[in-house]
mmCIF file with all atom_site columns, C-alpha atoms in Angstrom:
data_model
loop_
_atom_site.group_PDB
_atom_site.id
_atom_site.type_symbol
_atom_site.label_atom_id
_atom_site.label_alt_id
_atom_site.label_comp_id
_atom_site.label_asym_id
_atom_site.label_entity_id
_atom_site.label_seq_id
_atom_site.pdbx_PDB_ins_code
_atom_site.Cartn_x
_atom_site.Cartn_y
_atom_site.Cartn_z
_atom_site.occupancy
_atom_site.B_iso_or_equiv
_atom_site.pdbx_formal_charge
_atom_site.auth_seq_id
_atom_site.auth_comp_id
_atom_site.auth_asym_id
_atom_site.auth_atom_id
_atom_site.pdbx_PDB_model_num
ATOM 1   C CA . MET A 1 1   ? 38.787  -70.432  -0.794  1.00 0.00 ? 199 MET A CA 1
ATOM 2   C CA . GLU A 1 2   ? 35.044  -71.096  -0.885  1.00 0.00 ? 200 GLU A CA 1
ATOM 3   C CA . ASN A 1 3   ? 32.807  -68.171  -1.787  1.00 0.00 ? 201 ASN A CA 1
ATOM 4   C CA . ILE A 1 4   ? 29.333  -67.643  -0.387  1.00 0.00 ? 202 ILE A CA 1
ATOM 5   C CA . ILE A 1 5   ? 26.787  -64.841  -0.301  1.00 0.00 ? 203 ILE A CA 1
ATOM 6   C CA . GLY A 1 6   ? 26.793  -63.555  3.280   1.00 0.00 ? 204 GLY A CA 1
ATOM 7   C CA . TYR A 1 7   ? 23.812  -62.049  5.115   1.00 0.00 ? 205 TYR A CA 1
ATOM 8   C CA . TYR A 1 8   ? 24.637  -58.853  6.997   1.00 0.00 ? 206 TYR A CA 1
ATOM 9   C CA . LEU A 1 9   ? 22.771  -56.998  9.739   1.00 0.00 ? 207 LEU A CA 1
ATOM 10  C CA . GLU A 1 10  ? 22.295  -54.031  7.446   1.00 0.00 ? 208 GLU A CA 1
ATOM 11  C CA . GLY A 1 11  ? 19.887  -56.187  5.487   1.00 0.00 ? 209 GLY A CA 1
ATOM 12  C CA . VAL A 1 12  ? 22.195  -56.615  2.523   1.00 0.00 ? 210 VAL A CA 1
ATOM 13  C CA . TRP A 1 13  ? 23.737  -59.672  0.906   1.00 0.00 ? 211 TRP A CA 1
ATOM 14  C CA . GLN A 1 14  ? 27.380  -59.570  -0.174  1.00 0.00 ? 212 GLN A CA 1
ATOM 15  C CA . PRO A 1 15  ? 29.891  -62.070  -1.566  1.00 0.00 ? 213 PRO A CA 1
ATOM 16  C CA . ALA A 1 16  ? 32.333  -63.272  1.066   1.00 0.00 ? 214 ALA A CA 1
ATOM 17  C CA . ASP A 1 17  ? 34.914  -65.925  1.755   1.00 0.00 ? 215 ASP A CA 1
ATOM 18  C CA . LYS A 1 18  ? 33.297  -68.622  3.874   1.00 0.00 ? 216 LYS A CA 1
ATOM 19  C CA . ARG A 1 19  ? 36.108  -68.758  6.422   1.00 0.00 ? 217 ARG A CA 1
ATOM 20  C CA . VAL A 1 20  ? 36.157  -64.999  6.828   1.00 0.00 ? 218 VAL A CA 1
ATOM 21  C CA . TYR A 1 21  ? 32.376  -64.719  7.038   1.00 0.00 ? 219 TYR A CA 1
ATOM 22  C CA . LYS A 1 22  ? 32.158  -67.394  9.742   1.00 0.00 ? 220 LYS A CA 1
ATOM 23  C CA . LYS A 1 23  ? 33.892  -64.968  12.127  1.00 0.00 ? 221 LYS A CA 1
ATOM 24  C CA . TYR A 1 24  ? 31.124  -62.447  11.426  1.00 0.00 ? 222 TYR A CA 1
ATOM 25  C CA . PHE A 1 25  ? 28.294  -64.979  11.751  1.00 0.00 ? 223 PHE A CA 1
ATOM 26  C CA . ASN A 1 26  ? 27.581  -64.636  15.469  1.00 0.00 ? 224 ASN A CA 1
ATOM 27  C CA . HIS A 1 27  ? 24.402  -65.237  17.474  1.00 0.00 ? 225 HIS A CA 1
ATOM 28  C CA . THR A 1 28  ? 23.090  -61.751  16.706  1.00 0.00 ? 226 THR A CA 1
ATOM 29  C CA . VAL A 1 29  ? 23.417  -62.306  12.955  1.00 0.00 ? 227 VAL A CA 1
ATOM 30  C CA . ALA A 1 30  ? 21.895  -65.789  13.203  1.00 0.00 ? 228 ALA A CA 1
ATOM 31  C CA . VAL A 1 31  ? 18.855  -64.488  15.105  1.00 0.00 ? 229 VAL A CA 1
ATOM 32  C CA . ALA A 1 32  ? 18.431  -61.577  12.682  1.00 0.00 ? 230 ALA A CA 1
ATOM 33  C CA . TYR A 1 33  ? 18.497  -63.997  9.761   1.00 0.00 ? 231 TYR A CA 1
ATOM 34  C CA . LEU A 1 34  ? 15.822  -66.216  11.298  1.00 0.00 ? 232 LEU A CA 1
ATOM 35  C CA . GLU A 1 35  ? 13.578  -63.298  12.233  1.00 0.00 ? 233 GLU A CA 1
ATOM 36  C CA . ASN A 1 36  ? 14.084  -60.895  9.345   1.00 0.00 ? 234 ASN A CA 1
ATOM 37  C CA . GLU A 1 37  ? 14.535  -63.341  6.498   1.00 0.00 ? 235 GLU A CA 1
ATOM 38  C CA . LEU A 1 38  ? 12.842  -66.651  7.280   1.00 0.00 ? 236 LEU A CA 1
ATOM 39  C CA . LEU A 1 39  ? 10.017  -65.545  9.570   1.00 0.00 ? 237 LEU A CA 1
ATOM 40  C CA . GLU A 1 40  ? 9.235   -62.429  7.554   1.00 0.00 ? 238 GLU A CA 1
ATOM 41  C CA . SER A 1 41  ? 9.189   -64.403  4.303   1.00 0.00 ? 239 SER A CA 1
ATOM 42  C CA . LEU A 1 42  ? 7.042   -67.095  5.900   1.00 0.00 ? 240 LEU A CA 1
ATOM 43  C CA . ASN A 1 43  ? 4.469   -64.531  7.046   1.00 0.00 ? 241 ASN A CA 1
ATOM 44  C CA . ARG A 1 44  ? 4.411   -62.689  3.726   1.00 0.00 ? 242 ARG A CA 1
ATOM 45  C CA . GLU A 1 45  ? 4.015   -65.803  1.611   1.00 0.00 ? 243 GLU A CA 1
ATOM 46  C CA . MET A 1 46  ? 1.382   -67.432  3.801   1.00 0.00 ? 244 MET A CA 1
ATOM 47  C CA . ASP A 1 47  ? -0.639  -64.240  4.179   1.00 0.00 ? 245 ASP A CA 1
ATOM 48  C CA . THR A 1 48  ? -0.756  -64.007  0.401   1.00 0.00 ? 246 THR A CA 1
ATOM 49  C CA . ILE A 1 49  ? -1.703  -67.654  -0.057  1.00 0.00 ? 247 ILE A CA 1
ATOM 50  C CA . LEU A 1 50  ? -4.355  -67.834  2.657   1.00 0.00 ? 248 LEU A CA 1
ATOM 51  C CA . LYS A 1 51  ? -5.962  -64.434  2.092   1.00 0.00 ? 249 LYS A CA 1
ATOM 52  C CA . ASN A 1 52  ? -5.808  -64.063  -1.665  1.00 0.00 ? 250 ASN A CA 1
ATOM 53  C CA . SER A 1 53  ? -5.896  -67.689  -2.767  1.00 0.00 ? 251 SER A CA 1
ATOM 54  C CA . PRO A 1 54  ? -7.973  -69.653  -0.242  1.00 0.00 ? 252 PRO A CA 1
ATOM 55  C CA . GLY A 1 55  ? -8.041  -72.661  -2.547  1.00 0.00 ? 253 GLY A CA 1
ATOM 56  C CA . ALA A 1 56  ? -4.279  -72.813  -3.102  1.00 0.00 ? 254 ALA A CA 1
ATOM 57  C CA . PHE A 1 57  ? -3.792  -75.686  -0.680  1.00 0.00 ? 255 PHE A CA 1
ATOM 58  C CA . TYR A 1 58  ? -1.078  -77.494  -2.589  1.00 0.00 ? 256 TYR A CA 1
ATOM 59  C CA . SER A 1 59  ? 1.051   -74.369  -2.992  1.00 0.00 ? 257 SER A CA 1
ATOM 60  C CA . ALA A 1 60  ? 0.852   -73.673  0.752   1.00 0.00 ? 258 ALA A CA 1
ATOM 61  C CA . VAL A 1 61  ? 1.910   -77.207  1.688   1.00 0.00 ? 259 VAL A CA 1
ATOM 62  C CA . ARG A 1 62  ? 4.742   -77.228  -0.869  1.00 0.00 ? 260 ARG A CA 1
ATOM 63  C CA . PHE A 1 63  ? 6.032   -73.926  0.496   1.00 0.00 ? 261 PHE A CA 1
ATOM 64  C CA . LEU A 1 64  ? 5.731   -74.872  4.160   1.00 0.00 ? 262 LEU A CA 1
ATOM 65  C CA . PHE A 1 65  ? 7.522   -78.185  3.738   1.00 0.00 ? 263 PHE A CA 1
ATOM 66  C CA . ALA A 1 66  ? 10.330  -76.460  1.807   1.00 0.00 ? 264 ALA A CA 1
ATOM 67  C CA . GLU A 1 67  ? 10.764  -74.012  4.711   1.00 0.00 ? 265 GLU A CA 1
ATOM 68  C CA . LEU A 1 68  ? 10.571  -76.862  7.202   1.00 0.00 ? 266 LEU A CA 1
ATOM 69  C CA . THR A 1 69  ? 13.270  -78.810  5.371   1.00 0.00 ? 267 THR A CA 1
ATOM 70  C CA . TYR A 1 70  ? 15.574  -75.798  5.329   1.00 0.00 ? 268 TYR A CA 1
ATOM 71  C CA . LEU A 1 71  ? 14.951  -75.138  9.028   1.00 0.00 ? 269 LEU A CA 1
ATOM 72  C CA . SER A 1 72  ? 16.070  -78.694  9.763   1.00 0.00 ? 270 SER A CA 1
ATOM 73  C CA . HIS A 1 73  ? 19.265  -78.012  7.805   1.00 0.00 ? 271 HIS A CA 1
ATOM 74  C CA . LEU A 1 74  ? 19.901  -74.918  9.888   1.00 0.00 ? 272 LEU A CA 1
ATOM 75  C CA . TYR A 1 75  ? 19.113  -76.603  13.190  1.00 0.00 ? 273 TYR A CA 1
ATOM 76  C CA . TRP A 1 76  ? 20.934  -79.909  12.819  1.00 0.00 ? 274 TRP A CA 1
ATOM 77  C CA . GLY A 1 77  ? 23.627  -78.768  10.376  1.00 0.00 ? 275 GLY A CA 1
ATOM 78  C CA . TYR A 1 78  ? 23.576  -79.776  6.735   1.00 0.00 ? 276 TYR A CA 1
ATOM 79  C CA . ILE A 1 79  ? 25.931  -82.280  5.154   1.00 0.00 ? 277 ILE A CA 1
ATOM 80  C CA . PRO A 1 80  ? 25.774  -82.258  1.320   1.00 0.00 ? 278 PRO A CA 1
ATOM 81  C CA . LYS A 1 81  ? 24.657  -85.539  -0.260  1.00 0.00 ? 279 LYS A CA 1
ATOM 82  C CA . LYS A 1 82  ? 23.680  -86.949  3.134   1.00 0.00 ? 280 LYS A CA 1
ATOM 83  C CA . LYS A 1 83  ? 21.421  -89.955  2.768   1.00 0.00 ? 281 LYS A CA 1
ATOM 84  C CA . ASN A 1 84  ? 17.922  -90.006  4.233   1.00 0.00 ? 282 ASN A CA 1
ATOM 85  C CA . GLU A 1 85  ? 17.453  -86.262  4.634   1.00 0.00 ? 283 GLU A CA 1
ATOM 86  C CA . GLY A 1 86  ? 13.867  -86.903  5.680   1.00 0.00 ? 284 GLY A CA 1
ATOM 87  C CA . LYS A 1 87  ? 15.068  -88.442  8.949   1.00 0.00 ? 285 LYS A CA 1
ATOM 88  C CA . ASP A 1 88  ? 16.485  -85.093  10.096  1.00 0.00 ? 286 ASP A CA 1
ATOM 89  C CA . VAL A 1 89  ? 13.316  -83.268  9.055   1.00 0.00 ? 287 VAL A CA 1
ATOM 90  C CA . ALA A 1 90  ? 11.143  -85.734  10.978  1.00 0.00 ? 288 ALA A CA 1
ATOM 91  C CA . LYS A 1 91  ? 13.430  -85.347  13.993  1.00 0.00 ? 289 LYS A CA 1
ATOM 92  C CA . PHE A 1 92  ? 13.010  -81.560  13.788  1.00 0.00 ? 290 PHE A CA 1
ATOM 93  C CA . MET A 1 93  ? 9.230   -81.986  13.555  1.00 0.00 ? 291 MET A CA 1
ATOM 94  C CA . ARG A 1 94  ? 9.198   -84.193  16.652  1.00 0.00 ? 292 ARG A CA 1
ATOM 95  C CA . LYS A 1 95  ? 11.350  -81.800  18.642  1.00 0.00 ? 293 LYS A CA 1
ATOM 96  C CA . PHE A 1 96  ? 9.118   -78.822  17.896  1.00 0.00 ? 294 PHE A CA 1
ATOM 97  C CA . LYS A 1 97  ? 5.835   -80.777  17.791  1.00 0.00 ? 295 LYS A CA 1
ATOM 98  C CA . ILE A 1 98  ? 4.962   -80.010  14.168  1.00 0.00 ? 296 ILE A CA 1
ATOM 99  C CA . LEU A 1 99  ? 2.064   -82.086  12.782  1.00 0.00 ? 297 LEU A CA 1
ATOM 100 C CA . SER A 1 100 ? 1.895   -84.237  15.903  1.00 0.00 ? 298 SER A CA 1
ATOM 101 C CA . PRO A 1 101 ? 1.698   -87.160  16.403  1.00 0.00 ? 299 PRO A CA 1
ATOM 102 C CA . THR A 1 102 ? 2.378   -88.482  12.880  1.00 0.00 ? 300 THR A CA 1
ATOM 103 C CA . TYR A 1 103 ? 5.399   -86.307  12.127  1.00 0.00 ? 301 TYR A CA 1
ATOM 104 C CA . GLY A 1 104 ? 7.460   -88.359  9.690   1.00 0.00 ? 302 GLY A CA 1
ATOM 105 C CA . LEU A 1 105 ? 4.338   -89.856  8.126   1.00 0.00 ? 303 LEU A CA 1
ATOM 106 C CA . HIS A 1 106 ? 3.124   -86.386  7.185   1.00 0.00 ? 304 HIS A CA 1
ATOM 107 C CA . TYR A 1 107 ? 6.515   -85.655  5.649   1.00 0.00 ? 305 TYR A CA 1
ATOM 108 C CA . GLU A 1 108 ? 6.465   -88.874  3.638   1.00 0.00 ? 306 GLU A CA 1
ATOM 109 C CA . VAL A 1 109 ? 2.908   -88.522  2.361   1.00 0.00 ? 307 VAL A CA 1
ATOM 110 C CA . PHE A 1 110 ? 2.584   -84.783  1.782   1.00 0.00 ? 308 PHE A CA 1
ATOM 111 C CA . ARG A 1 111 ? 6.071   -83.457  1.157   1.00 0.00 ? 309 ARG A CA 1
ATOM 112 C CA . HIS A 1 112 ? 7.297   -86.301  -1.042  1.00 0.00 ? 310 HIS A CA 1
ATOM 113 C CA . GLY A 1 113 ? 4.041   -86.532  -2.929  1.00 0.00 ? 311 GLY A CA 1
ATOM 114 C CA . LEU A 1 114 ? 3.695   -82.831  -3.666  1.00 0.00 ? 312 LEU A CA 1
ATOM 115 C CA . LEU A 1 115 ? 7.367   -82.290  -4.466  1.00 0.00 ? 313 LEU A CA 1
ATOM 116 C CA . HIS A 1 116 ? 7.832   -85.208  -6.817  1.00 0.00 ? 314 HIS A CA 1
ATOM 117 C CA . THR A 1 117 ? 4.315   -85.572  -8.205  1.00 0.00 ? 315 THR A CA 1
ATOM 118 C CA . HIS A 1 118 ? 1.157   -83.481  -8.427  1.00 0.00 ? 316 HIS A CA 1
ATOM 119 C CA . HIS A 1 119 ? -0.591  -84.615  -5.251  1.00 0.00 ? 317 HIS A CA 1
ATOM 120 C CA . PRO A 1 120 ? 0.096   -86.256  -1.858  1.00 0.00 ? 318 PRO A CA 1
ATOM 121 C CA . LYS A 1 121 ? 0.638   -89.987  -1.636  1.00 0.00 ? 319 LYS A CA 1
ATOM 122 C CA . TRP A 1 122 ? -1.835  -92.506  -0.223  1.00 0.00 ? 320 TRP A CA 1
ATOM 123 C CA . ILE A 1 123 ? -1.125  -94.892  2.612   1.00 0.00 ? 321 ILE A CA 1
ATOM 124 C CA . LYS A 1 124 ? -2.766  -98.120  3.762   1.00 0.00 ? 322 LYS A CA 1
ATOM 125 C CA . LYS A 1 125 ? -2.977  -99.571  7.262   1.00 0.00 ? 323 LYS A CA 1
ATOM 126 C CA . GLY A 1 126 ? -4.697  -102.825 8.157   1.00 0.00 ? 324 GLY A CA 1
ATOM 127 C CA . GLY A 1 127 ? -6.108  -103.132 4.678   1.00 0.00 ? 325 GLY A CA 1
ATOM 128 C CA . LYS A 1 128 ? -7.726  -99.696  4.877   1.00 0.00 ? 326 LYS A CA 1
ATOM 129 C CA . ILE A 1 129 ? -6.583  -96.717  2.795   1.00 0.00 ? 327 ILE A CA 1
ATOM 130 C CA . ALA A 1 130 ? -6.259  -93.566  4.875   1.00 0.00 ? 328 ALA A CA 1
ATOM 131 C CA . GLU A 1 131 ? -8.115  -90.599  3.455   1.00 0.00 ? 329 GLU A CA 1
ATOM 132 C CA . TRP A 1 132 ? -6.134  -87.380  3.763   1.00 0.00 ? 330 TRP A CA 1
ATOM 133 C CA . TYR A 1 133 ? -7.256  -83.781  3.643   1.00 0.00 ? 331 TYR A CA 1
ATOM 134 C CA . ILE A 1 134 ? -5.751  -80.281  3.327   1.00 0.00 ? 332 ILE A CA 1
ATOM 135 C CA . GLY A 1 135 ? -7.865  -77.402  4.582   1.00 0.00 ? 333 GLY A CA 1
ATOM 136 C CA . SER A 1 136 ? -7.847  -73.903  6.031   1.00 0.00 ? 334 SER A CA 1
ATOM 137 C CA . ASP A 1 137 ? -11.389 -73.462  7.330   1.00 0.00 ? 335 ASP A CA 1
ATOM 138 C CA . VAL A 1 138 ? -12.061 -76.393  9.624   1.00 0.00 ? 336 VAL A CA 1
ATOM 139 C CA . LYS A 1 139 ? -9.717  -78.875  11.295  1.00 0.00 ? 337 LYS A CA 1
ATOM 140 C CA . LEU A 1 140 ? -10.988 -82.396  10.697  1.00 0.00 ? 338 LEU A CA 1
ATOM 141 C CA . LYS A 1 141 ? -10.436 -85.357  13.002  1.00 0.00 ? 339 LYS A CA 1
ATOM 142 C CA . ARG A 1 142 ? -8.545  -87.427  10.458  1.00 0.00 ? 340 ARG A CA 1
ATOM 143 C CA . PHE A 1 143 ? -5.148  -87.628  8.830   1.00 0.00 ? 341 PHE A CA 1
ATOM 144 C CA . GLY A 1 144 ? -4.302  -84.425  7.020   1.00 0.00 ? 342 GLY A CA 1
ATOM 145 C CA . ILE A 1 145 ? -3.072  -80.857  7.289   1.00 0.00 ? 343 ILE A CA 1
ATOM 146 C CA . TYR A 1 146 ? -4.964  -77.917  8.754   1.00 0.00 ? 344 TYR A CA 1
ATOM 147 C CA . LEU A 1 147 ? -2.991  -75.076  7.191   1.00 0.00 ? 345 LEU A CA 1
ATOM 148 C CA . PRO A 1 148 ? -3.371  -72.385  9.898   1.00 0.00 ? 346 PRO A CA 1
ATOM 149 C CA . GLU A 1 149 ? -2.102  -74.847  12.509  1.00 0.00 ? 347 GLU A CA 1
ATOM 150 C CA . PHE A 1 150 ? 0.792   -76.115  10.357  1.00 0.00 ? 348 PHE A CA 1
ATOM 151 C CA . TYR A 1 151 ? 1.776   -72.511  9.631   1.00 0.00 ? 349 TYR A CA 1
ATOM 152 C CA . ALA A 1 152 ? 1.590   -71.553  13.336  1.00 0.00 ? 350 ALA A CA 1
ATOM 153 C CA . GLU A 1 153 ? 3.685   -74.571  14.371  1.00 0.00 ? 351 GLU A CA 1
ATOM 154 C CA . ILE A 1 154 ? 6.479   -73.675  11.953  1.00 0.00 ? 352 ILE A CA 1
ATOM 155 C CA . LYS A 1 155 ? 6.452   -70.073  13.188  1.00 0.00 ? 353 LYS A CA 1
ATOM 156 C CA . ASN A 1 156 ? 6.656   -71.362  16.744  1.00 0.00 ? 354 ASN A CA 1
ATOM 157 C CA . SER A 1 157 ? 9.639   -73.555  15.846  1.00 0.00 ? 355 SER A CA 1
ATOM 158 C CA . ILE A 1 158 ? 11.475  -70.486  14.526  1.00 0.00 ? 356 ILE A CA 1
ATOM 159 C CA . ASN A 1 159 ? 10.724  -68.557  17.710  1.00 0.00 ? 357 ASN A CA 1
ATOM 160 C CA . LEU A 1 160 ? 11.979  -71.440  19.854  1.00 0.00 ? 358 LEU A CA 1
ATOM 161 C CA . PHE A 1 161 ? 15.063  -71.740  17.644  1.00 0.00 ? 359 PHE A CA 1
ATOM 162 C CA . VAL A 1 162 ? 15.728  -68.035  18.284  1.00 0.00 ? 360 VAL A CA 1
ATOM 163 C CA . GLU A 1 163 ? 15.282  -68.501  22.036  1.00 0.00 ? 361 GLU A CA 1
ATOM 164 C CA . GLU A 1 164 ? 17.753  -71.384  22.016  1.00 0.00 ? 362 GLU A CA 1
ATOM 165 C CA . LEU A 1 165 ? 20.352  -69.288  20.179  1.00 0.00 ? 363 LEU A CA 1
ATOM 166 C CA . GLU A 1 166 ? 19.880  -66.397  22.593  1.00 0.00 ? 364 GLU A CA 1
ATOM 167 C CA . GLU A 1 167 ? 20.256  -68.703  25.599  1.00 0.00 ? 365 GLU A CA 1
ATOM 168 C CA . GLU A 1 168 ? 23.327  -70.286  24.047  1.00 0.00 ? 366 GLU A CA 1
ATOM 169 C CA . GLN A 1 169 ? 24.866  -66.840  23.600  1.00 0.00 ? 367 GLN A CA 1
ATOM 170 C CA . ILE A 1 170 ? 24.303  -66.066  27.293  1.00 0.00 ? 368 ILE A CA 1
ATOM 171 C CA . GLN A 1 171 ? 26.033  -69.332  28.208  1.00 0.00 ? 369 GLN A CA 1
ATOM 172 C CA . GLY A 1 172 ? 28.983  -68.520  25.955  1.00 0.00 ? 370 GLY A CA 1
ATOM 173 C CA . LYS A 1 173 ? 28.488  -71.605  23.796  1.00 0.00 ? 371 LYS A CA 1
ATOM 174 C CA . LYS A 1 174 ? 28.375  -72.039  20.005  1.00 0.00 ? 372 LYS A CA 1
ATOM 175 C CA . THR A 1 175 ? 27.123  -75.568  19.331  1.00 0.00 ? 373 THR A CA 1
ATOM 176 C CA . ARG A 1 176 ? 23.802  -74.601  17.747  1.00 0.00 ? 374 ARG A CA 1
ATOM 177 C CA . LEU A 1 177 ? 25.332  -71.550  16.079  1.00 0.00 ? 375 LEU A CA 1
ATOM 178 C CA . ASN A 1 178 ? 27.981  -73.685  14.388  1.00 0.00 ? 376 ASN A CA 1
ATOM 179 C CA . LYS A 1 179 ? 25.342  -76.166  13.215  1.00 0.00 ? 377 LYS A CA 1
ATOM 180 C CA . MET A 1 180 ? 23.301  -73.317  11.797  1.00 0.00 ? 378 MET A CA 1
ATOM 181 C CA . PHE A 1 181 ? 26.325  -71.961  9.960   1.00 0.00 ? 379 PHE A CA 1
ATOM 182 C CA . GLU A 1 182 ? 26.803  -75.345  8.268   1.00 0.00 ? 380 GLU A CA 1
ATOM 183 C CA . GLY A 1 183 ? 23.263  -75.276  6.913   1.00 0.00 ? 381 GLY A CA 1
ATOM 184 C CA . PHE A 1 184 ? 23.357  -71.587  6.041   1.00 0.00 ? 382 PHE A CA 1
ATOM 185 C CA . SER A 1 185 ? 26.689  -71.657  4.205   1.00 0.00 ? 383 SER A CA 1
ATOM 186 C CA . GLU A 1 186 ? 25.596  -74.582  2.046   1.00 0.00 ? 384 GLU A CA 1
ATOM 187 C CA . ALA A 1 187 ? 22.411  -72.718  1.090   1.00 0.00 ? 385 ALA A CA 1
ATOM 188 C CA . VAL A 1 188 ? 24.286  -69.547  0.080   1.00 0.00 ? 386 VAL A CA 1
ATOM 189 C CA . LYS A 1 189 ? 27.202  -71.235  -1.659  1.00 0.00 ? 387 LYS A CA 1
ATOM 190 C CA . ILE A 1 190 ? 28.126  -69.593  -4.967  1.00 0.00 ? 388 ILE A CA 1
ATOM 191 C CA . LEU A 1 191 ? 28.095  -72.286  -7.621  1.00 0.00 ? 389 LEU A CA 1
ATOM 192 C CA . SER A 1 192 ? 30.848  -72.578  -10.198 1.00 0.00 ? 390 SER A CA 1
ATOM 193 C CA . VAL A 1 193 ? 30.768  -74.754  -13.289 1.00 0.00 ? 391 VAL A CA 1
ATOM 194 C CA . GLN A 1 194 ? 32.506  -77.535  -11.324 1.00 0.00 ? 392 GLN A CA 1
ATOM 195 C CA . ASP A 1 195 ? 29.544  -77.690  -8.925  1.00 0.00 ? 393 ASP A CA 1
ATOM 196 C CA . LEU A 1 196 ? 26.970  -78.189  -11.666 1.00 0.00 ? 394 LEU A CA 1
ATOM 197 C CA . SER A 1 197 ? 25.438  -81.450  -12.776 1.00 0.00 ? 395 SER A CA 1
ATOM 198 C CA . THR A 1 198 ? 26.295  -82.732  -16.228 1.00 0.00 ? 396 THR A CA 1
ATOM 199 C CA . TYR A 1 199 ? 22.908  -81.817  -17.677 1.00 0.00 ? 397 TYR A CA 1
ATOM 200 C CA . SER A 1 200 ? 23.319  -78.161  -16.658 1.00 0.00 ? 398 SER A CA 1
ATOM 201 C CA . LYS A 1 201 ? 27.022  -77.895  -17.447 1.00 0.00 ? 399 LYS A CA 1
ATOM 202 C CA . ASN A 1 202 ? 26.091  -78.191  -21.094 1.00 0.00 ? 400 ASN A CA 1
ATOM 203 C CA . ASP A 1 203 ? 24.071  -74.981  -20.819 1.00 0.00 ? 401 ASP A CA 1
ATOM 204 C CA . PHE A 1 204 ? 26.629  -73.022  -18.803 1.00 0.00 ? 402 PHE A CA 1
ATOM 205 C CA . THR A 1 205 ? 28.201  -71.412  -21.877 1.00 0.00 ? 403 THR A CA 1
ATOM 206 C CA . LYS A 1 206 ? 24.802  -69.968  -22.829 1.00 0.00 ? 404 LYS A CA 1
ATOM 207 C CA . LEU A 1 207 ? 24.531  -67.996  -19.569 1.00 0.00 ? 405 LEU A CA 1
ATOM 208 C CA . LYS A 1 208 ? 24.729  -64.252  -20.211 1.00 0.00 ? 406 LYS A CA 1
ATOM 209 C CA . LEU A 1 209 ? 25.805  -61.909  -17.414 1.00 0.00 ? 407 LEU A CA 1
#
């Protein structure tokens, strides 16, 4: 038996057996999760960042790429320890036209750089180093991220994802729903000591509940 934390239409989260919960996880639940959890969180976080912290460019990009990565897990289905996760994210970006036309390049430069170091990476083409930018006031005609547009494109991808699930439900199919369940169930898996890495297993006994 594998335990997860299930999302329910009542807006509550409860422990559940994965196999049992999968019977409950229908198109209605999947759509509610995307709209009431992901989209609502996306709007709340970005409104706070853009309105209250207009200079918090790095935090916005870090957050948006984290959401984008998770959306790719939900859309394509997530396989733990799968190599080259970025390939699926770039494929999701191409499908929903996010940061066109340099989808995967944006992921490589901005997501990898800001997740693993302090700032985006630099890239060279034809002996020339490409200057990047991150902004929220004016969209520049060079390689970079215009935050309002990036934010809007991710919101649009969620809305299109919802439409696809609703159409699939009408057709009586479950392909996308089953893929989404793979990504969702991995994200809400309840970790036991066996799931932990060695460096955190050593601290498990210190956890107080």
